[in-house]
Amino acid sequence: MSLSLPAVFRHPTIRVSTLAIFLYGFAGAATSPYQSVIGIRELGLSNSTYSALMLAAAAVNVIVSLSVGNLADRLGNYRSMLLGVSAFGLAGYGLVYAIPAPAIFVTSALLLLPVFNAINPLLFANVRATTNRMGGQDVPAINSGVRAAISLAWVLVPGIVAFILSQADSMLPAYLIAAIACGICLAILVFFLPRQAGAGHTAPERLTHLAAFAEVLSPRIFIRVLAVSLITSTLHVNGAVLPLIMTGAAKGKVTDIGVIVGIVAFLEIVFIFGWGAAQRRLDHVTALVVGTAIYVVYLALLGFSSLPWHVYALTIPSGIGAAALISIPITYLQDLIAKRPGLGSALISVNMFLGGGISALLFAIGTWASGYSGTAILGAGAGTVGLLLLLILERRATNLRGRL
């Protein structure tokens, strides 16, 4: 029988993992708005160097996440891996603040922080392994609740950090704030995360890292990840074109951007829990299809917006659709390699990497061919392709299971 969600979140592993992922989001929200300013303006990196660094860091993050996730499955213990990667975050953010030099910034961004970022899929893997032992009925709803913690951090932290740094001559203290968050995260994991015994030993066999990468790249897995990445790329496209459409085609003001982003972020948190509850009645594929359809329609309508109130009116479908796209794919991706929670959860990082790359390509093509409004419509088209591909793949899988 399924436990109530309040009862589930009283489980120490899930509760501590939720607090830890909030602190992970806290660190990212504190530094991401200022990362390019610090790297380029304060430390002197060129635009091309910074762009190459971010691309390389994203690729390293994927490799590290897959390796760490597979290693956690092989060890059967997520706790020790979580302690290790959180220490990398403390070092990565702390060194940039303590020794503000280009070499340190590059080392942190390319080596230390990608390891720390592996904490995101590891925490979801830890939660998944725990819920599997509890019966697993509430996995989608619990994932939604845990994912909401990151969104909450992004609602609260940027404004707080902006207020703290409003009179500062440098943005580097943002990295100190992030390092403190990582230190608190490490302390919580050390003192409050229960010790585990064989949590990951449900896997039928322990894969080498090469075998793990081969499984991820197998057609059954990779094509589905690609379909989800086409869907989630719409979030990145929206993030790029929304401010430009609001201050361009929609004739709005710069201040409108912050208001819109704040409204949508708040709605995301509310609707994340709504989608979590819905997935207790709908399978996550159906829920993802509905959420994607809503967001695709929103993004297409954004491309036709010509007045500020048009964009404001779209905040509701934007919040509903975005909440689906940032929470539901987690469970879908985990289920692709359900017997290995670490490796399955590492697909979250693969999806983020592919989604970001697809959105960059769409932005380049869209802005070259038709401007920002056309780019929004192009992004909606890519999301539709991902949706159709997902439906085709899942229908074939259902038909195959029916014949067996």
CSV table of C-alpha atoms in Angstrom, one decimal:
chain,number,residue,atom,x,y,z
A,1,MET,CA,0.0,0.0,0.0
A,2,SER,CA,1.3,3.4,-0.9
A,3,LEU,CA,2.4,5.6,1.9
A,4,SER,CA,1.3,9.2,2.1
A,5,LEU,CA,3.8,11.7,0.8
A,6,PRO,CA,4.2,13.5,4.2
A,7,ALA,CA,5.1,10.2,5.7
A,8,VAL,CA,7.5,9.4,3.0
A,9,PHE,CA,9.3,12.7,3.4
A,10,ARG,CA,9.7,12.0,7.1
A,11,HIS,CA,12.1,9.2,6.0
A,12,PRO,CA,15.6,10.4,7.0
A,13,THR,CA,17.3,9.6,3.7
A,14,ILE,CA,14.7,11.4,1.6
A,15,ARG,CA,14.5,14.3,4.0
A,16,VAL,CA,18.3,14.8,4.1
A,17,SER,CA,18.6,14.3,0.3
A,18,THR,CA,15.9,17.0,-0.2
A,19,LEU,CA,17.8,19.5,2.0
A,20,ALA,CA,21.1,18.6,0.2
A,21,ILE,CA,19.6,19.2,-3.2
A,22,PHE,CA,18.2,22.5,-2.0
A,23,LEU,CA,21.8,23.5,-1.0
A,24,TYR,CA,23.1,22.3,-4.4
A,25,GLY,CA,20.6,24.6,-6.0
A,26,PHE,CA,21.5,27.3,-3.6
A,27,ALA,CA,25.2,27.2,-4.7
A,28,GLY,CA,24.2,27.2,-8.4
A,29,ALA,CA,21.7,30.0,-8.0
A,30,ALA,CA,24.3,32.1,-6.1
A,31,THR,CA,27.0,31.9,-8.7
A,32,SER,CA,25.4,31.2,-12.1
A,33,PRO,CA,24.2,34.8,-12.7
A,34,TYR,CA,27.7,36.1,-12.0
A,35,GLN,CA,29.9,33.4,-13.5
A,36,SER,CA,30.5,35.0,-16.8
A,37,VAL,CA,31.1,38.4,-15.2
A,38,ILE,CA,33.7,37.0,-12.9
A,39,GLY,CA,35.4,34.9,-15.5
A,40,ILE,CA,35.5,37.5,-18.3
A,41,ARG,CA,35.4,40.9,-16.7
A,42,GLU,CA,37.1,40.3,-13.3
A,43,LEU,CA,39.6,37.6,-14.2
A,44,GLY,CA,40.3,38.5,-17.8
A,45,LEU,CA,39.2,35.4,-19.8
A,46,SER,CA,38.3,36.1,-23.5
A,47,ASN,CA,34.8,35.5,-24.7
A,48,SER,CA,36.0,32.6,-26.9
A,49,THR,CA,38.0,31.0,-24.0
A,50,TYR,CA,35.0,31.3,-21.7
A,51,SER,CA,32.6,29.7,-24.2
A,52,ALA,CA,35.0,26.9,-24.8
A,53,LEU,CA,35.5,26.4,-21.1
A,54,MET,CA,31.7,26.1,-20.5
A,55,LEU,CA,31.3,23.6,-23.3
A,56,ALA,CA,34.2,21.5,-22.1
A,57,ALA,CA,32.9,21.7,-18.5
A,58,ALA,CA,29.5,20.5,-19.6
A,59,ALA,CA,31.0,17.5,-21.4
A,60,VAL,CA,33.2,16.7,-18.4
A,61,ASN,CA,30.1,16.8,-16.2
A,62,VAL,CA,28.4,14.2,-18.3
A,63,ILE,CA,31.4,11.8,-18.2
A,64,VAL,CA,31.8,12.3,-14.4
A,65,SER,CA,28.1,11.8,-13.7
A,66,LEU,CA,28.0,8.5,-15.6
A,67,SER,CA,31.2,7.3,-14.0
A,68,VAL,CA,30.3,8.3,-10.5
A,69,GLY,CA,26.8,6.9,-10.9
A,70,ASN,CA,28.1,3.6,-12.1
A,71,LEU,CA,30.7,3.5,-9.4
A,72,ALA,CA,28.0,4.1,-6.7
A,73,ASP,CA,26.0,1.2,-8.1
A,74,ARG,CA,29.0,-1.1,-8.0
A,75,LEU,CA,29.9,-0.1,-4.5
A,76,GLY,CA,26.3,-0.3,-3.4
A,77,ASN,CA,26.7,2.8,-1.2
A,78,TYR,CA,25.6,6.3,-2.3
A,79,ARG,CA,26.5,7.9,1.0
A,80,SER,CA,30.3,7.7,0.6
A,81,MET,CA,30.1,9.1,-3.0
A,82,LEU,CA,27.8,11.9,-1.9
A,83,LEU,CA,30.3,13.0,0.8
A,84,GLY,CA,33.2,12.9,-1.8
A,85,VAL,CA,31.4,15.0,-4.5
A,86,SER,CA,30.1,17.6,-2.0
A,87,ALA,CA,33.7,18.1,-0.8
A,88,PHE,CA,34.6,19.0,-4.4
A,89,GLY,CA,32.0,21.7,-4.4
A,90,LEU,CA,33.4,23.2,-1.2
A,91,ALA,CA,36.9,23.2,-2.8
A,92,GLY,CA,35.8,24.4,-6.2
A,93,TYR,CA,33.8,27.4,-5.0
A,94,GLY,CA,36.1,28.2,-2.1
A,95,LEU,CA,39.3,28.2,-4.2
A,96,VAL,CA,37.9,30.7,-6.7
A,97,TYR,CA,37.0,33.1,-3.9
A,98,ALA,CA,40.3,32.6,-2.0
A,99,ILE,CA,42.6,32.7,-5.0
A,100,PRO,CA,40.9,34.7,-7.7
A,101,ALA,CA,43.2,33.8,-10.7
A,102,PRO,CA,42.3,32.6,-14.2
A,103,ALA,CA,44.1,29.3,-13.7
A,104,ILE,CA,42.1,28.6,-10.5
A,105,PHE,CA,38.8,29.6,-12.2
A,106,VAL,CA,39.5,27.3,-15.2
A,107,THR,CA,40.5,24.4,-12.9
A,108,SER,CA,37.4,24.8,-10.8
A,109,ALA,CA,35.1,25.1,-13.7
A,110,LEU,CA,36.6,22.2,-15.7
A,111,LEU,CA,37.5,19.7,-12.9
A,112,LEU,CA,36.2,20.5,-9.4
A,113,LEU,CA,32.7,21.8,-10.1
A,114,PRO,CA,31.8,19.1,-12.7
A,115,VAL,CA,32.5,16.5,-10.0
A,116,PHE,CA,30.3,18.5,-7.5
A,117,ASN,CA,27.5,18.7,-10.1
A,118,ALA,CA,27.4,14.9,-10.0
A,119,ILE,CA,25.7,15.3,-6.6
A,120,ASN,CA,22.4,16.1,-8.4
A,121,PRO,CA,21.9,12.7,-10.1
A,122,LEU,CA,23.5,11.0,-7.1
A,123,LEU,CA,20.9,12.4,-4.8
A,124,PHE,CA,18.1,11.3,-7.1
A,125,ALA,CA,19.7,7.9,-7.2
A,126,ASN,CA,19.9,7.8,-3.5
A,127,VAL,CA,16.2,8.7,-3.2
A,128,ARG,CA,15.3,6.1,-5.9
A,129,ALA,CA,17.2,3.3,-4.1
A,130,THR,CA,15.4,4.2,-0.9
A,131,THR,CA,11.9,4.3,-2.5
A,132,ASN,CA,12.6,1.0,-4.3
A,133,ARG,CA,13.1,-0.6,-0.9
A,134,MET,CA,9.9,1.0,0.4
A,135,GLY,CA,7.9,-0.3,-2.6
A,136,GLY,CA,8.4,2.5,-5.1
A,137,GLN,CA,4.8,3.5,-5.6
A,138,ASP,CA,5.4,7.2,-4.9
A,139,VAL,CA,8.6,7.6,-6.9
A,140,PRO,CA,7.2,10.2,-9.4
A,141,ALA,CA,5.6,12.3,-6.6
A,142,ILE,CA,8.7,12.1,-4.4
A,143,ASN,CA,11.0,13.0,-7.4
A,144,SER,CA,8.8,16.0,-8.0
A,145,GLY,CA,9.1,17.1,-4.4
A,146,VAL,CA,12.8,16.7,-4.4
A,147,ARG,CA,13.1,18.6,-7.7
A,148,ALA,CA,11.0,21.4,-6.3
A,149,ALA,CA,13.8,22.1,-3.8
A,150,ILE,CA,16.0,23.2,-6.6
A,151,SER,CA,13.4,25.5,-8.0
A,152,LEU,CA,12.8,27.0,-4.5
A,153,ALA,CA,16.5,27.8,-4.3
A,154,TRP,CA,16.3,29.6,-7.6
A,155,VAL,CA,13.3,31.6,-6.4
A,156,LEU,CA,14.9,32.7,-3.2
A,157,VAL,CA,18.7,32.9,-3.7
A,158,PRO,CA,19.3,35.2,-6.7
A,159,GLY,CA,17.5,38.1,-5.1
A,160,ILE,CA,19.2,37.6,-1.7
A,161,VAL,CA,22.7,37.4,-3.3
A,162,ALA,CA,21.9,40.4,-5.4
A,163,PHE,CA,21.0,42.4,-2.3
A,164,ILE,CA,24.1,41.3,-0.5
A,165,LEU,CA,26.4,42.2,-3.4
A,166,SER,CA,24.5,45.4,-4.4
A,167,GLN,CA,27.3,47.6,-2.9
A,168,ALA,CA,30.2,45.3,-3.6
A,169,ASP,CA,33.0,46.1,-6.1
A,170,SER,CA,33.4,42.5,-7.0
A,171,MET,CA,31.0,39.6,-7.6
A,172,LEU,CA,33.5,37.1,-6.1
A,173,PRO,CA,31.7,36.9,-2.7
A,174,ALA,CA,29.0,34.9,-4.6
A,175,TYR,CA,31.5,32.1,-4.7
A,176,LEU,CA,32.1,32.4,-0.9
A,177,ILE,CA,28.3,32.1,-0.4
A,178,ALA,CA,28.2,29.0,-2.6
A,179,ALA,CA,31.2,27.5,-0.7
A,180,ILE,CA,29.3,28.0,2.6
A,181,ALA,CA,26.3,26.3,1.1
A,182,CYS,CA,28.5,23.4,0.0
A,183,GLY,CA,30.0,23.2,3.5
A,184,ILE,CA,26.6,23.1,5.1
A,185,CYS,CA,25.6,20.4,2.6
A,186,LEU,CA,28.6,18.3,3.5
A,187,ALA,CA,28.0,18.7,7.2
A,188,ILE,CA,24.3,17.6,6.8
A,189,LEU,CA,25.4,14.5,4.8
A,190,VAL,CA,28.1,13.6,7.3
A,191,PHE,CA,25.9,13.9,10.4
A,192,PHE,CA,22.4,13.2,9.3
A,193,LEU,CA,22.4,10.9,6.2
A,194,PRO,CA,21.9,7.4,7.4
A,195,ARG,CA,24.6,4.9,6.7
A,196,GLN,CA,23.8,2.3,4.0
A,197,ALA,CA,24.5,-1.3,3.5
A,198,GLY,CA,24.3,-2.7,0.0
A,199,ALA,CA,21.8,-0.1,-1.3
A,200,GLY,CA,22.9,-0.6,-4.8
A,201,HIS,CA,23.3,-4.4,-4.9
A,202,THR,CA,20.0,-4.9,-6.6
A,203,ALA,CA,21.7,-4.6,-10.0
A,204,PRO,CA,22.1,-8.0,-11.7
A,205,GLU,CA,25.7,-7.4,-12.5
A,206,ARG,CA,28.4,-4.8,-11.8
A,207,LEU,CA,29.3,-3.0,-15.0
A,208,THR,CA,32.7,-1.7,-15.9
A,209,HIS,CA,32.8,2.0,-16.8
A,210,LEU,CA,33.1,1.1,-20.5
A,211,ALA,CA,30.1,-1.3,-20.3
A,212,ALA,CA,28.1,1.4,-18.5
A,213,PHE,CA,28.9,3.9,-21.3
A,214,ALA,CA,28.0,1.3,-23.9
A,215,GLU,CA,24.6,0.7,-22.2
A,216,VAL,CA,23.9,4.4,-22.2
A,217,LEU,CA,24.8,4.7,-25.9
A,218,SER,CA,22.7,1.6,-26.9
A,219,PRO,CA,19.8,2.5,-29.3
A,220,ARG,CA,17.1,1.6,-26.8
A,221,ILE,CA,18.5,4.1,-24.2
A,222,PHE,CA,20.1,6.8,-26.3
A,223,ILE,CA,17.2,7.4,-28.7
A,224,ARG,CA,14.8,7.9,-25.8
A,225,VAL,CA,17.2,10.2,-24.1
A,226,LEU,CA,17.4,12.2,-27.4
A,227,ALA,CA,13.6,12.4,-27.5
A,228,VAL,CA,13.5,13.8,-24.0
A,229,SER,CA,16.4,16.2,-24.8
A,230,LEU,CA,14.5,17.6,-27.8
A,231,ILE,CA,11.6,18.2,-25.4
A,232,THR,CA,13.6,19.8,-22.6
A,233,SER,CA,15.6,21.9,-25.1
A,234,THR,CA,12.5,24.1,-25.2
A,235,LEU,CA,13.2,25.2,-21.7
A,236,HIS,CA,16.6,26.5,-22.8
A,237,VAL,CA,15.2,28.1,-25.9
A,238,ASN,CA,12.7,29.9,-23.8
A,239,GLY,CA,15.3,31.1,-21.4
A,240,ALA,CA,17.3,32.7,-24.2
A,241,VAL,CA,14.4,34.3,-26.2
A,242,LEU,CA,11.9,35.3,-23.5
A,243,PRO,CA,13.9,38.4,-22.4
A,244,LEU,CA,14.6,39.4,-26.0
A,245,ILE,CA,11.0,39.0,-27.1
A,246,MET,CA,9.7,40.9,-24.0
A,247,THR,CA,12.0,43.9,-24.6
A,248,GLY,CA,11.7,43.6,-28.4
A,249,ALA,CA,8.7,42.4,-30.3
A,250,ALA,CA,6.4,42.7,-27.2
A,251,LYS,CA,7.7,46.2,-26.5
A,252,GLY,CA,8.1,45.6,-22.8
A,253,LYS,CA,10.6,47.0,-20.3
A,254,VAL,CA,13.7,45.4,-18.8
A,255,THR,CA,11.9,45.3,-15.4
A,256,ASP,CA,9.2,43.2,-16.9
A,257,ILE,CA,11.8,40.4,-17.4
A,258,GLY,CA,12.4,39.9,-13.7
A,259,VAL,CA,8.7,40.0,-12.9
A,260,ILE,CA,7.9,37.4,-15.5
A,261,VAL,CA,10.7,35.1,-14.4
A,262,GLY,CA,9.7,35.4,-10.8
A,263,ILE,CA,6.0,34.6,-11.5
A,264,VAL,CA,6.9,31.6,-13.6
A,265,ALA,CA,9.4,30.3,-11.0
A,266,PHE,CA,6.7,30.5,-8.3
A,267,LEU,CA,4.2,28.8,-10.5
A,268,GLU,CA,6.7,26.1,-11.3
A,269,ILE,CA,7.0,25.2,-7.6
A,270,VAL,CA,3.3,25.0,-7.2
A,271,PHE,CA,2.7,22.9,-10.3
A,272,ILE,CA,5.6,20.6,-9.7
A,273,PHE,CA,3.6,19.2,-6.7
A,274,GLY,CA,0.5,19.1,-8.9
A,275,TRP,CA,2.3,17.0,-11.5
A,276,GLY,CA,3.7,14.8,-8.8
A,277,ALA,CA,0.1,14.2,-7.5
A,278,ALA,CA,-1.1,13.6,-11.1
A,279,GLN,CA,1.5,10.9,-11.6
A,280,ARG,CA,0.0,8.8,-8.9
A,281,ARG,CA,-3.0,8.4,-11.3
A,282,LEU,CA,-1.3,8.8,-14.7
A,283,ASP,CA,1.8,6.9,-16.0
A,284,HIS,CA,4.8,9.3,-16.4
A,285,VAL,CA,4.8,9.0,-20.2
A,286,THR,CA,1.3,10.2,-20.4
A,287,ALA,CA,2.0,13.0,-18.0
A,288,LEU,CA,5.1,14.0,-19.9
A,289,VAL,CA,3.2,14.0,-23.2
A,290,VAL,CA,0.5,16.3,-21.7
A,291,GLY,CA,3.1,18.6,-20.1
A,292,THR,CA,5.1,18.8,-23.3
A,293,ALA,CA,2.0,19.7,-25.4
A,294,ILE,CA,1.2,22.5,-23.0
A,295,TYR,CA,4.7,23.9,-23.2
A,296,VAL,CA,5.0,23.6,-26.9
A,297,VAL,CA,1.8,25.6,-27.4
A,298,TYR,CA,3.1,28.2,-24.9
A,299,LEU,CA,6.4,28.6,-26.7
A,300,ALA,CA,4.7,28.9,-30.1
A,301,LEU,CA,2.3,31.6,-28.7
A,302,LEU,CA,5.3,33.4,-27.2
A,303,GLY,CA,6.7,33.7,-30.8
A,304,PHE,CA,3.5,35.6,-31.8
A,305,SER,CA,3.5,38.0,-28.7
A,306,SER,CA,3.5,41.6,-29.6
A,307,LEU,CA,2.4,43.3,-26.4
A,308,PRO,CA,3.6,43.0,-22.8
A,309,TRP,CA,0.3,41.6,-21.6
A,310,HIS,CA,0.6,38.8,-24.1
A,311,VAL,CA,3.7,37.5,-22.3
A,312,TYR,CA,2.1,38.0,-18.9
A,313,ALA,CA,-0.9,36.1,-19.9
A,314,LEU,CA,1.3,33.2,-21.0
A,315,THR,CA,2.9,32.8,-17.5
A,316,ILE,CA,0.3,30.3,-16.4
A,317,PRO,CA,0.7,27.8,-19.3
A,318,SER,CA,4.5,28.5,-19.0
A,319,GLY,CA,4.5,27.6,-15.4
A,320,ILE,CA,2.3,24.5,-15.9
A,321,GLY,CA,4.4,23.2,-18.8
A,322,ALA,CA,7.8,24.0,-17.3
A,323,ALA,CA,6.9,22.3,-14.1
A,324,ALA,CA,6.2,19.1,-16.1
A,325,LEU,CA,9.4,19.3,-18.1
A,326,ILE,CA,11.7,19.9,-15.2
A,327,SER,CA,10.3,17.1,-13.0
A,328,ILE,CA,8.7,14.3,-15.0
A,329,PRO,CA,11.7,13.4,-17.2
A,330,ILE,CA,13.6,12.5,-14.0
A,331,THR,CA,11.5,9.4,-13.4
A,332,TYR,CA,11.3,8.5,-17.1
A,333,LEU,CA,15.1,8.6,-17.4
A,334,GLN,CA,15.6,6.7,-14.2
A,335,ASP,CA,13.2,3.9,-15.4
A,336,LEU,CA,15.3,3.4,-18.6
A,337,ILE,CA,17.9,1.7,-16.4
A,338,ALA,CA,15.8,1.0,-13.4
A,339,LYS,CA,17.9,-1.7,-11.9
A,340,ARG,CA,20.9,0.6,-11.6
A,341,PRO,CA,19.7,3.8,-9.8
A,342,GLY,CA,23.1,5.5,-10.1
A,343,LEU,CA,23.6,5.0,-13.8
A,344,GLY,CA,19.9,5.6,-14.5
A,345,SER,CA,19.9,8.9,-12.6
A,346,ALA,CA,23.1,10.0,-14.4
A,347,LEU,CA,21.0,10.1,-17.6
A,348,ILE,CA,19.7,13.4,-16.1
A,349,SER,CA,23.1,14.9,-16.8
A,350,VAL,CA,23.2,13.5,-20.3
A,351,ASN,CA,19.8,15.0,-21.0
A,352,MET,CA,20.9,18.4,-19.7
A,353,PHE,CA,23.9,18.3,-21.9
A,354,LEU,CA,22.1,17.3,-25.0
A,355,GLY,CA,19.2,19.7,-24.3
A,356,GLY,CA,21.6,22.6,-23.9
A,357,GLY,CA,23.4,21.7,-27.1
A,358,ILE,CA,20.2,21.3,-29.1
A,359,SER,CA,18.9,24.6,-27.8
A,360,ALA,CA,22.2,26.4,-28.8
A,361,LEU,CA,21.8,25.0,-32.3
A,362,LEU,CA,18.2,26.1,-32.5
A,363,PHE,CA,19.1,29.6,-31.3
A,364,ALA,CA,21.8,29.9,-33.9
A,365,ILE,CA,19.6,28.7,-36.7
A,366,GLY,CA,16.5,30.6,-35.6
A,367,THR,CA,18.2,34.0,-35.0
A,368,TRP,CA,20.0,33.7,-38.4
A,369,ALA,CA,16.8,32.8,-40.3
A,370,SER,CA,13.9,34.6,-38.6
A,371,GLY,CA,14.8,36.5,-35.4
A,372,TYR,CA,13.9,35.9,-31.8
A,373,SER,CA,10.1,35.3,-32.3
A,374,GLY,CA,10.9,32.8,-35.1
A,375,THR,CA,13.4,31.1,-32.8
A,376,ALA,CA,10.6,30.5,-30.2
A,377,ILE,CA,8.4,28.9,-32.9
A,378,LEU,CA,11.4,26.8,-34.0
A,379,GLY,CA,11.9,25.7,-30.5
A,380,ALA,CA,8.3,24.7,-30.2
A,381,GLY,CA,8.8,22.6,-33.4
A,382,ALA,CA,11.7,20.8,-31.9
A,383,GLY,CA,9.7,20.0,-28.8
A,384,THR,CA,6.9,18.6,-31.0
A,385,VAL,CA,9.4,16.4,-32.8
A,386,GLY,CA,10.6,15.1,-29.5
A,387,LEU,CA,7.1,14.5,-28.4
A,388,LEU,CA,6.2,12.5,-31.5
A,389,LEU,CA,9.4,10.5,-31.3
A,390,LEU,CA,8.7,9.6,-27.7
A,391,LEU,CA,5.1,8.5,-28.6
A,392,ILE,CA,6.4,6.3,-31.5
A,393,LEU,CA,9.1,4.7,-29.3
A,394,GLU,CA,6.7,4.0,-26.4
A,395,ARG,CA,4.0,2.7,-28.7
A,396,ARG,CA,6.4,0.3,-30.3
A,397,ALA,CA,7.6,-0.8,-26.9
A,398,THR,CA,4.0,-1.4,-25.7
A,399,ASN,CA,3.2,-3.4,-28.9
A,400,LEU,CA,6.3,-5.5,-28.4
A,401,ARG,CA,5.4,-6.3,-24.8
A,402,GLY,CA,1.9,-7.2,-25.9
A,403,ARG,CA,3.2,-9.8,-28.4
A,404,LEU,CA,5.5,-11.4,-25.9
